[in-house]
Amino acid sequence: MASILDPASLNLKVGFEIHQQLATKSKLFCDCSCEEAKKYDNSFVRKLRPTQSELGAYDPAAMFEFSKMHTVEYLAAFGSSCLVEADEEPPHDVTKEALEIALTFSLALHSKVMHEIHVMRKIVIDGSNTTGFQRTMLVASGGYLDIADKRIGVQSICLEEDAAKFIGDEKRVRKFGLDRLGVPLVEIALEPVTGTPNEIMQVALTLGRLLRASKRVARGLGSIRQDINISVHNGAVVEVKGVQQLDQLIKVIEHEMQRQYGLIVIAQKLKEKNVDVKKVGDRIEDVADILGSKAASRIVKKILEGGGRIIAIRVPGFAGMVGFEPYNNIRLGRELGKLVKFYDVDGVFHSDELPNYGITEEEVAAVKQRLQMNDNDAFVILGGSNDKIRFASEAIIQRLKAAVDGVPAETRAATPEGTTVFLRPRPGVARMYPETDIPPIAITDSMLMSLADKTPRQWDEVVDLLAKKYNLNKKLASQIFDSEYLNVFEEIASKTKIQPTFIASKLTEDLTSLQRQGLDTSVLTDQVIKDIFTRLDRGSITKESVVLIFEKLMKNGEPTIMRIVNEQTNVKDDMEMKMVNAAIEALGASSISDEELSKGLDRIINNNMAIIKEKGANALSTLMGRAMAEYRGKANGQKVNAMLKDKMSKMIDN
Ligand SMILES: [Zn+2]
């Protein structure tokens, strides 16, 4: 949906916090490898017991979150975790390589480096760290980044350890992978910027390019994560976490701008109506007997069968306002729906949308009567287990009370489609304590001098060098540089005889077009990509098959691929090679020998003698079509054409 709002008149402001994983040999506080684990070798379980002071002031979201997960299971893999990750051994000294990279970034951003760096502990209560805190250190503050005619201020540059990788919730056990815990991250916070969403995206693009130009950062989805703070005039700052791609960033900014301004419009209307928000939730009644009598609504029936409760909350003065939609899909009702999802509650209805969903007019009237409502009032009905209803009803009342102030300050998560959903209320300033296991690190002038020549080059310069080295045009060079495939591209280009332009275009333009069809690139690991190009280099597949194999693998989940993979029990190769084998088999994409091709073409000619007799040399295009229908992906088109032409001319001459 195109935004009709003007960012300048709304005073749109966006602050970035970019988290970039570094490509160091070892983790920040131990010698373990930063490689992502392919499988885990062992695991251990911990109980989470955050203290009241760690949870801070009473916050229903934090309490609820905590009530969901008493137990955490950590999965560990050999090589990527040791006693440090398990919190059985104190952290080692800060890895020099990571510190150096953080310092070179600071120099490149004209930031003032600290004379002494102190490692701090930042409390985390979600189980994402075995210690209960994240170690972080302020490396530099201030500085700037120049973009076209704008100068963007830098607030701070920190070096920190990445959190463990969230794997999933199973019953009441939350699972994390330790391979990511302790991977060095540089966190760069920028001063809030203004402009259109596209101009703001340029800031993230430029900073990302500067970091990648160092060639010392990790690549791939998830290796750079942006948290953004978005606000509009008269609103509050909303933090959106987990933006991973630039086109998603533009959509998120547009969505938030519209959502936040929409909420401000709703607040203005509530004020015009002189709504007294203190009265929200002044009456809460059990209405299971009303809605459950005939159990007409499927959702209500399910809740009651599960032993749940159904309550109705009176919302004085809100008639027509819960469903009021200043912009498409921007309304309080939707905010409430997303909010209760956080509390695992599915059943939420409000008076502006009823009767509907199997709830009848008579039932609505009976609820209104029980709540002693007048025509200006609204109600919200909530159904679910007793425990969840308690948290959710409180959150709903708080949210409706906050509606009169417009935008609540909260933390939201970006969706892949570029919208945002409620994650939790915005936490206060993070509580930090000094890390007592690691002494402060002195940064001397001579140390900084020695790093001066290691600061990242300008992006343009790096792209020019890349273009020259591999004989690529500038556009392709910048595309491959900006992609997550630079390293694998360079490896293939230097180890095979394949034209670099061909490799780069497959890994950029072709993959992008497959992605646009909604296919997921995550299956194409560096290993898989190398395997495919090595086969091409050996001549066991054709150039035309490369993209077809990509596509087949990205549609993985396809039963044929997995069936063939499972059948390869005698193949000792790793999973990746098996998958490429399977894709090739499913496509029938193995190259055939010239001899086989020649025989096949003779057969096609024999079967089409009538056409050849009729059209003579003009039959070539028809025969070519039939030949390619059979040999696409198995034989090079030019070769088929040449052979066919040769055979036909010999025959016609005779
Ligand atoms: Zn370790």
XYZ file of C-alpha atoms and ligand atoms in Angstrom:
655
model
C 0.000 0.000 0.000
C 1.540 3.292 -1.047
C 1.799 5.780 1.724
C -0.231 8.927 1.272
C 1.427 10.532 4.249
C 4.160 13.129 3.962
C 7.144 12.219 6.177
C 8.265 15.846 6.513
C 4.950 17.245 7.755
C 4.605 14.284 10.149
C 8.141 14.943 11.383
C 9.099 11.305 10.848
C 12.285 10.438 12.720
C 14.133 7.153 12.507
C 17.059 6.089 14.664
C 19.123 3.058 13.728
C 20.914 0.544 15.828
C 22.802 -1.784 13.545
C 24.075 -5.101 14.868
C 26.704 -6.587 12.631
C 28.279 -9.977 13.295
C 32.028 -10.010 12.733
C 33.860 -12.683 10.755
C 36.479 -13.475 13.373
C 38.266 -16.787 13.807
C 36.979 -17.145 17.348
C 34.223 -15.903 19.607
C 34.505 -12.786 21.756
C 35.416 -14.432 25.076
C 36.748 -17.892 24.134
C 38.480 -19.793 21.343
C 35.356 -21.454 19.976
C 34.522 -21.116 16.291
C 31.792 -18.705 15.156
C 30.489 -21.210 12.589
C 26.808 -22.031 12.719
C 26.272 -25.602 13.926
C 24.784 -28.043 11.429
C 23.806 -30.397 14.213
C 24.057 -30.342 17.985
C 26.006 -32.929 19.952
C 24.678 -32.447 23.455
C 22.441 -30.334 25.615
C 21.799 -29.223 29.178
C 18.862 -27.752 31.005
C 18.695 -24.720 33.287
C 15.961 -23.263 35.429
C 15.366 -19.549 35.023
C 14.920 -17.655 38.242
C 15.128 -13.929 37.614
C 14.784 -11.906 40.786
C 12.120 -9.274 41.275
C 14.717 -6.511 40.924
C 15.801 -7.920 37.573
C 12.239 -7.937 36.337
C 11.949 -4.304 37.374
C 8.674 -2.621 38.178
C 5.624 -4.828 37.775
C 5.115 -5.314 34.086
C 2.409 -7.775 32.982
C 4.228 -8.587 29.743
C 7.499 -9.462 31.488
C 5.686 -11.460 34.155
C 3.686 -13.344 31.563
C 6.742 -14.015 29.422
C 8.475 -15.393 32.472
C 5.493 -17.505 33.485
C 5.732 -19.241 30.094
C 9.281 -20.496 30.469
C 10.684 -21.786 33.664
C 13.047 -24.120 31.903
C 15.534 -23.516 29.154
C 17.372 -26.168 27.179
C 20.708 -25.205 25.628
C 22.000 -27.191 22.667
C 25.740 -27.322 22.087
C 27.945 -28.466 19.216
C 31.600 -29.494 19.379
C 33.866 -26.720 18.190
C 31.369 -23.927 18.647
C 30.825 -24.091 22.393
C 32.855 -24.789 25.503
C 32.636 -24.204 29.255
C 32.519 -20.431 28.737
C 29.223 -20.638 26.831
C 27.907 -23.022 29.485
C 28.842 -20.449 32.156
C 31.002 -23.070 33.887
C 34.199 -21.120 33.289
C 34.917 -17.361 33.428
C 35.233 -15.497 30.117
C 38.717 -15.290 28.601
C 40.251 -11.987 27.533
C 38.492 -10.094 24.761
C 39.532 -11.523 21.371
C 42.053 -9.102 19.909
C 40.807 -9.525 16.355
C 37.250 -8.472 17.294
C 38.483 -5.468 19.241
C 40.643 -4.381 16.308
C 37.722 -4.553 13.894
C 35.539 -2.500 16.253
C 38.329 0.075 16.526
C 38.778 0.317 12.745
C 35.026 0.908 12.358
C 35.290 3.640 15.001
C 38.113 5.315 13.075
C 36.189 5.050 9.796
C 33.187 6.746 11.445
C 35.341 9.522 12.990
C 34.195 8.369 16.401
C 36.086 9.168 19.603
C 37.657 5.993 20.972
C 37.590 5.443 24.753
C 40.955 5.526 26.535
C 39.857 2.590 28.594
C 37.251 0.029 27.621
C 35.135 -1.504 30.364
C 33.255 -4.736 29.831
C 29.753 -4.431 31.301
C 26.959 -6.886 32.018
C 23.531 -6.024 30.635
C 20.719 -7.976 32.281
C 18.705 -10.277 30.003
C 15.893 -12.375 31.432
C 14.656 -14.227 28.374
C 17.105 -17.121 28.653
C 19.043 -16.095 25.543
C 22.233 -16.067 27.598
C 23.322 -18.808 30.001
C 24.728 -16.183 32.382
C 21.543 -14.098 32.629
C 23.331 -11.101 31.149
C 24.935 -9.977 27.909
C 28.503 -8.676 27.937
C 28.970 -5.405 26.108
C 31.600 -2.666 25.965
C 31.456 0.904 24.755
C 34.324 1.312 22.282
C 33.726 4.821 20.941
C 31.178 7.620 20.966
C 30.252 10.461 18.613
C 31.366 10.684 14.994
C 29.539 10.825 11.703
C 28.711 9.139 8.421
C 28.471 11.210 5.223
C 25.755 10.301 2.746
C 25.449 12.427 -0.410
C 24.847 15.924 0.987
C 23.815 14.777 4.454
C 25.937 14.154 7.530
C 24.454 11.579 9.917
C 25.632 11.657 13.521
C 26.931 8.532 15.253
C 25.899 8.089 18.889
C 27.929 5.116 20.000
C 29.871 2.077 18.866
C 29.837 -0.974 21.106
C 31.388 -4.405 20.875
C 29.216 -7.128 22.358
C 28.495 -10.833 22.396
C 25.621 -12.181 20.337
C 22.840 -14.038 22.148
C 22.143 -17.754 21.878
C 20.018 -18.712 18.877
C 16.318 -19.151 19.618
C 15.246 -22.533 18.280
C 11.698 -22.884 19.559
C 9.309 -23.452 22.449
C 8.273 -26.980 23.271
C 5.651 -27.265 25.973
C 7.201 -25.144 28.718
C 10.773 -25.623 27.598
C 12.478 -22.940 25.539
C 15.343 -24.122 23.326
C 18.436 -22.165 22.361
C 21.511 -23.054 20.285
C 24.850 -22.095 21.858
C 26.690 -21.838 18.519
C 25.683 -18.191 18.169
C 26.239 -17.240 21.820
C 29.408 -15.158 22.111
C 29.866 -14.396 18.401
C 31.256 -10.849 18.296
C 28.833 -8.142 17.241
C 29.457 -4.495 16.596
C 26.501 -2.341 17.545
C 26.402 1.090 15.935
C 23.728 3.554 17.061
C 23.028 6.538 14.822
C 21.385 9.866 15.635
C 17.747 9.928 14.463
C 17.440 10.820 10.774
C 14.641 12.464 8.804
C 13.570 12.117 5.185
C 11.470 9.771 3.078
C 11.544 6.044 3.898
C 13.689 5.544 0.795
C 16.194 8.218 1.856
C 16.317 6.698 5.333
C 16.989 3.276 3.805
C 20.010 4.813 2.027
C 21.530 5.498 5.452
C 21.316 1.827 6.393
C 22.616 0.816 2.970
C 25.624 3.144 3.200
C 26.533 2.045 6.708
C 26.125 -1.634 5.767
C 28.398 -1.115 2.745
C 31.018 0.616 4.835
C 31.082 -2.355 7.223
C 31.194 -4.920 4.419
C 33.986 -3.007 2.649
C 36.187 -4.005 5.598
C 35.740 -7.642 4.461
C 35.815 -8.531 8.143
C 32.098 -8.941 8.773
C 29.909 -12.031 8.527
C 27.554 -12.338 5.559
C 24.257 -14.054 5.062
C 20.757 -13.548 6.363
C 20.751 -12.726 10.063
C 24.377 -11.551 10.137
C 23.211 -7.939 10.092
C 20.152 -6.934 12.111
C 18.690 -3.511 12.433
C 16.674 -2.285 15.350
C 14.971 0.956 14.467
C 13.328 3.616 16.606
C 10.487 5.294 14.762
C 8.455 8.292 15.848
C 6.146 10.903 14.338
C 5.096 14.320 15.638
C 3.123 14.072 18.907
C 3.850 10.361 19.159
C 6.114 8.198 21.277
C 9.202 6.306 20.178
C 8.400 2.813 18.939
C 11.238 0.337 18.704
C 11.034 -2.217 15.888
C 13.325 -5.206 16.158
C 14.629 -7.664 13.631
C 14.653 -5.852 10.298
C 17.011 -7.880 8.129
C 16.537 -6.573 4.602
C 16.485 -3.134 3.066
C 13.227 -3.422 1.110
C 11.614 -4.691 4.311
C 13.031 -1.629 6.087
C 11.240 0.760 3.720
C 7.947 -1.077 4.188
C 8.324 -1.154 7.975
C 8.926 2.608 8.084
C 5.910 3.270 5.834
C 3.728 0.951 7.879
C 4.756 2.445 11.213
C 4.323 5.988 9.932
C 0.756 5.184 8.938
C -0.019 3.138 12.051
C 1.350 5.766 14.413
C -0.363 8.655 12.657
C -3.591 6.620 12.528
C -3.402 6.085 16.301
C -2.939 9.837 16.769
C -6.057 10.497 14.669
C -7.961 7.992 16.843
C -6.695 9.748 19.994
C -7.879 13.119 18.693
C -11.352 11.714 18.076
C -11.455 10.203 21.573
C -10.529 13.587 23.024
C -13.226 15.316 20.982
C -15.702 12.865 22.494
C -14.431 13.744 25.982
C -13.840 10.091 26.763
C -12.833 9.487 30.384
C -10.253 6.702 30.098
C -10.110 6.165 33.835
C -13.463 4.408 33.438
C -12.165 1.802 30.959
C -12.774 -1.599 32.514
C -14.882 -0.194 35.364
C -17.162 -3.163 34.936
C -16.100 -6.701 34.026
C -18.648 -9.516 33.924
C -18.605 -13.223 33.233
C -20.726 -13.825 30.135
C -20.183 -17.524 29.495
C -23.846 -18.216 30.349
C -25.008 -15.703 27.716
C -22.717 -16.704 24.852
C -22.483 -20.340 25.801
C -26.221 -21.026 26.115
C -26.639 -22.194 22.538
C -22.892 -22.212 21.908
C -23.516 -20.813 18.450
C -20.005 -19.389 18.059
C -17.377 -21.970 17.187
C -14.628 -20.067 19.015
C -16.751 -19.632 22.156
C -17.631 -23.306 22.107
C -13.984 -24.301 21.871
C -12.993 -22.042 24.770
C -15.748 -23.345 27.041
C -15.034 -26.969 26.150
C -11.420 -26.328 27.119
C -12.552 -25.188 30.566
C -11.941 -21.519 29.799
C -13.765 -18.377 30.835
C -15.547 -15.732 28.768
C -15.572 -12.211 30.159
C -16.896 -8.888 28.892
C -15.154 -5.602 29.701
C -17.101 -2.339 29.641
C -15.355 0.491 27.767
C -17.339 3.688 28.464
C -17.428 6.318 25.694
C -15.723 4.114 23.065
C -18.789 3.247 20.930
C -17.683 3.197 17.279
C -14.054 3.877 18.215
C -12.700 0.323 18.544
C -13.577 -0.415 14.930
C -12.842 3.104 13.606
C -10.300 2.837 10.795
C -8.583 6.080 9.728
C -6.385 4.044 7.355
C -6.753 0.637 5.848
C -6.246 -1.957 8.622
C -5.254 0.652 11.225
C -7.752 0.455 14.099
C -7.806 -0.185 17.845
C -9.599 -3.502 17.360
C -6.670 -4.836 15.361
C -4.161 -3.607 17.957
C -6.138 -5.491 20.633
C -6.221 -8.627 18.485
C -2.437 -8.591 18.093
C -1.938 -7.779 21.761
C -3.931 -10.760 23.069
C -2.028 -13.066 20.707
C 1.016 -12.257 22.813
C -0.861 -13.720 25.795
C -1.803 -16.830 23.790
C -5.436 -15.755 23.733
C -7.325 -16.195 20.464
C -10.849 -15.205 21.415
C -11.313 -11.442 21.364
C -14.381 -9.593 20.036
C -15.523 -6.016 20.382
C -18.949 -4.408 20.148
C -18.173 -2.507 16.913
C -17.835 -5.787 15.000
C -20.807 -7.643 16.530
C -23.164 -9.336 15.864
C -20.872 -11.564 13.804
C -18.717 -14.695 14.154
C -21.728 -16.706 15.319
C -22.572 -14.249 18.102
C -26.186 -13.117 17.670
C -27.943 -9.801 18.114
C -29.833 -11.136 21.157
C -26.577 -12.219 22.796
C -25.016 -8.802 22.145
C -28.061 -7.135 23.715
C -27.815 -9.426 26.741
C -24.108 -8.619 27.217
C -24.875 -4.883 26.997
C -27.574 -5.280 29.583
C -25.350 -7.199 31.959
C -22.661 -4.501 31.653
C -25.319 -1.804 32.121
C -24.043 -0.011 29.043
C -25.435 3.084 27.403
C -25.277 3.920 23.689
C -21.900 5.668 23.932
C -20.165 2.652 25.427
C -18.326 -0.223 23.837
C -17.359 -3.642 25.161
C -14.586 -6.113 24.586
C -15.197 -9.844 25.019
C -12.264 -12.043 25.889
C -12.157 -15.831 26.135
C -9.472 -18.252 27.195
C -7.976 -20.063 30.170
C -8.399 -18.351 33.518
C -4.693 -17.672 33.869
C -4.234 -16.135 30.447
C -7.418 -14.067 30.704
C -6.078 -12.467 33.861
C -2.952 -11.157 32.088
C -4.695 -10.388 28.799
C -7.626 -8.440 30.299
C -5.215 -6.257 32.228
C -3.173 -5.612 29.094
C -6.320 -4.760 27.097
C -7.504 -2.263 29.697
C -4.062 -0.633 29.791
C -3.973 -0.479 26.001
C -7.417 1.133 25.700
C -6.537 3.670 28.388
C -3.396 4.546 26.439
C -5.439 5.050 23.235
C -6.198 8.628 24.208
C -2.465 9.394 24.206
C -2.079 8.076 20.657
C 1.065 5.987 20.217
C 2.187 3.754 23.088
C 5.949 3.455 23.545
C 6.520 -0.221 22.906
C 8.816 -2.726 21.294
C 7.482 -4.330 18.151
C 8.809 -7.015 15.837
C 9.118 -6.603 12.078
C 7.292 -9.200 9.995
C 8.836 -10.493 6.749
C 6.019 -8.689 4.863
C 7.131 -5.350 6.306
C 4.450 -4.756 8.931
C 5.030 -4.802 12.693
C 3.470 -6.692 15.602
C 3.466 -6.070 19.341
C 6.418 -7.693 21.096
C 6.476 -6.126 24.574
C 6.216 -2.769 26.331
C 9.354 -0.701 25.893
C 11.785 -1.595 28.644
C 13.351 1.139 30.711
C 17.049 1.896 30.441
C 18.915 -1.392 30.523
C 20.477 -2.157 33.864
C 24.233 -2.520 33.554
C 26.838 -3.771 35.974
C 30.611 -3.974 35.554
C 31.940 -7.379 34.454
C 34.228 -8.321 37.327
C 35.946 -11.201 35.502
C 37.629 -9.021 32.875
C 39.924 -6.077 33.689
C 39.504 -2.794 31.748
C 41.379 -2.648 28.434
C 43.619 0.368 27.828
C 43.569 1.737 24.272
C 46.808 3.554 23.507
C 47.459 6.093 20.765
C 50.094 3.866 19.222
C 47.539 1.062 18.997
C 45.169 3.371 17.112
C 48.004 4.615 14.866
C 48.849 1.056 13.893
C 45.218 0.494 12.851
C 44.971 3.648 10.759
C 45.867 1.857 7.531
C 43.417 -0.944 8.283
C 40.315 1.259 8.243
C 37.835 0.130 5.621
C 38.216 1.651 2.152
C 35.345 3.507 0.518
C 32.675 1.259 -0.930
C 33.124 2.640 -4.495
C 36.805 1.911 -4.355
C 36.258 -1.682 -3.222
C 33.652 -2.279 -5.926
C 36.001 -0.877 -8.597
C 38.745 -3.232 -7.458
C 36.349 -6.162 -7.557
C 35.164 -5.218 -11.067
C 38.741 -5.024 -12.293
C 39.911 -8.238 -10.676
C 37.115 -10.382 -12.120
C 36.396 -8.384 -15.256
C 32.826 -7.608 -14.186
C 30.841 -4.546 -15.130
C 30.311 -2.040 -12.327
C 26.635 -2.903 -11.828
C 27.304 -6.621 -11.438
C 30.315 -5.936 -9.198
C 28.218 -3.784 -6.858
C 25.407 -6.335 -6.850
C 27.679 -9.214 -5.915
C 29.417 -7.029 -3.341
C 26.104 -6.082 -1.702
C 24.864 -9.662 -1.787
C 25.554 -12.285 0.823
C 27.483 -14.316 -1.739
C 30.673 -12.279 -2.180
C 32.927 -14.778 -0.415
C 31.570 -17.826 -2.168
C 31.698 -15.951 -5.491
C 35.389 -15.154 -5.013
C 36.158 -18.708 -4.038
C 34.432 -20.213 -7.077
C 35.838 -17.568 -9.446
C 39.394 -18.261 -8.278
C 39.153 -22.066 -8.187
C 37.259 -22.873 -11.390
C 37.462 -22.003 -15.077
C 33.911 -20.635 -15.093
C 33.512 -17.031 -16.287
C 33.176 -14.759 -13.207
C 30.415 -12.770 -14.944
C 28.367 -15.949 -15.286
C 28.839 -16.873 -11.615
C 28.034 -13.363 -10.406
C 24.908 -13.026 -12.515
C 23.556 -16.401 -11.333
C 24.171 -15.422 -7.691
C 22.574 -11.979 -8.009
C 20.034 -11.405 -10.793
C 18.837 -14.994 -11.083
C 18.629 -15.614 -7.351
C 16.840 -12.311 -6.811
C 14.238 -13.217 -9.384
C 13.688 -16.609 -7.710
C 13.355 -14.817 -4.371
C 10.760 -12.488 -5.845
C 8.707 -15.571 -6.671
C 8.595 -16.149 -2.936
C 11.239 -18.890 -2.832
C 13.552 -19.165 0.160
C 17.306 -18.904 -0.454
C 18.310 -20.250 2.953
C 18.771 -23.762 1.561
C 21.491 -22.443 -0.770
C 24.399 -22.529 1.636
C 27.905 -21.706 0.427
C 28.575 -25.440 0.396
C 25.613 -26.170 -1.894
C 26.533 -23.308 -4.229
C 30.146 -24.460 -4.458
C 28.992 -28.009 -5.153
C 26.769 -26.894 -8.043
C 29.468 -24.766 -9.691
C 32.097 -27.479 -9.231
C 29.841 -29.880 -11.134
C 29.466 -27.276 -13.877
C 33.241 -26.827 -13.977
C 33.676 -30.606 -14.384
C 31.075 -30.654 -17.152
C 28.691 -32.960 -15.344
C 25.886 -30.403 -15.616
C 25.186 -27.666 -18.169
C 25.116 -23.907 -17.711
C 21.369 -23.939 -18.275
C 20.830 -26.280 -15.333
C 22.391 -24.031 -12.687
C 19.304 -21.892 -12.135
C 16.995 -24.883 -12.556
C 18.864 -26.657 -9.737
C 18.690 -23.538 -7.545
C 14.968 -23.421 -8.127
C 14.455 -27.107 -7.436
C 16.389 -26.875 -4.179
C 14.556 -23.730 -3.076
C 11.302 -25.585 -3.580
C 12.764 -28.174 -1.223
C 10.090 -29.536 0.988
C 9.071 -30.948 -2.360
C 8.470 -34.604 -1.589
C 10.415 -35.778 -4.664
C 13.661 -34.190 -3.455
C 13.370 -35.526 0.066
C 12.403 -38.981 -1.202
C 15.472 -39.136 -3.436
C 17.658 -37.813 -0.600
C 16.377 -40.572 1.650
C 16.988 -43.203 -1.000
C 20.672 -42.304 -1.204
C 21.466 -44.397 1.811
C 24.644 -45.745 0.262
C 25.985 -42.281 -0.536
C 28.419 -41.212 2.153
C 28.396 -37.548 1.102
C 27.058 -34.902 3.390
C 23.474 -33.725 3.298
C 24.263 -30.821 0.967
C 25.745 -32.999 -1.724
C 22.830 -35.409 -1.417
C 20.410 -32.570 -1.942
C 22.199 -31.359 -5.059
C 22.262 -34.962 -6.331
C 18.555 -35.225 -5.700
C 17.762 -31.948 -7.462
C 19.773 -33.037 -10.488
C 18.077 -36.416 -10.535
C 14.623 -34.893 -10.157
C 15.343 -32.532 -13.030
C 17.068 -35.156 -15.120
C 19.729 -32.486 -15.426
C 22.884 -34.555 -15.752
C 24.743 -33.741 -18.929
C 24.636 -36.405 -21.570
C 27.637 -37.344 -23.670
C 28.018 -36.125 -27.252
C 27.554 -39.683 -28.400
C 24.249 -40.082 -26.583
C 23.092 -36.711 -27.871
C 23.995 -37.666 -31.427
C 21.997 -40.898 -31.181
C 19.039 -39.056 -29.700
C 19.073 -36.466 -32.487
C 19.180 -39.218 -35.120
C 16.090 -40.677 -33.502
C 14.302 -37.304 -33.541
C 15.194 -36.808 -37.218
C 13.904 -40.272 -38.097
C 10.640 -39.622 -36.312
C 10.139 -36.359 -38.174
C 11.071 -37.306 -41.701
C 7.711 -36.122 -43.058
C 8.337 -32.549 -41.881
C 11.883 -32.546 -43.222
C 10.700 -33.756 -46.615
C 8.055 -31.060 -46.675
C 10.034 -28.088 -45.365
C 13.643 -28.985 -46.081
C 16.113 -26.801 -44.133
C 13.225 -24.801 -42.696
C 12.272 -27.789 -40.550
C 15.250 -26.990 -38.304
C 13.327 -24.768 -35.900
C 10.584 -27.383 -35.398
C 13.142 -30.114 -34.767
C 15.149 -27.856 -32.504
C 12.015 -27.296 -30.410
C 11.449 -31.047 -30.100
C 15.091 -31.718 -29.276
C 15.218 -29.058 -26.563
C 11.976 -30.296 -25.022
C 13.896 -33.502 -24.420
C 17.378 -32.191 -23.653
C 16.893 -28.868 -21.860
C 19.224 -28.850 -18.888
C 21.086 -31.918 -20.159
C 22.809 -30.500 -23.188
C 23.922 -27.074 -24.270
C 21.407 -25.448 -26.632
C 24.039 -24.165 -29.040
C 25.595 -27.576 -29.290
C 22.226 -29.215 -30.004
C 21.529 -26.611 -32.657
C 24.911 -27.074 -34.352
C 24.675 -30.869 -34.354
C 21.126 -30.868 -35.643
C 21.975 -28.413 -38.419
C 24.946 -30.493 -39.425
C 22.966 -33.739 -39.507
C 20.127 -32.166 -41.463
C 22.338 -30.484 -44.036
C 24.165 -33.754 -44.661
C 20.852 -35.503 -45.131
C 19.333 -32.866 -47.420
C 22.539 -32.728 -49.512
C 22.265 -36.443 -50.015
Zn 33.614 -21.319 23.902
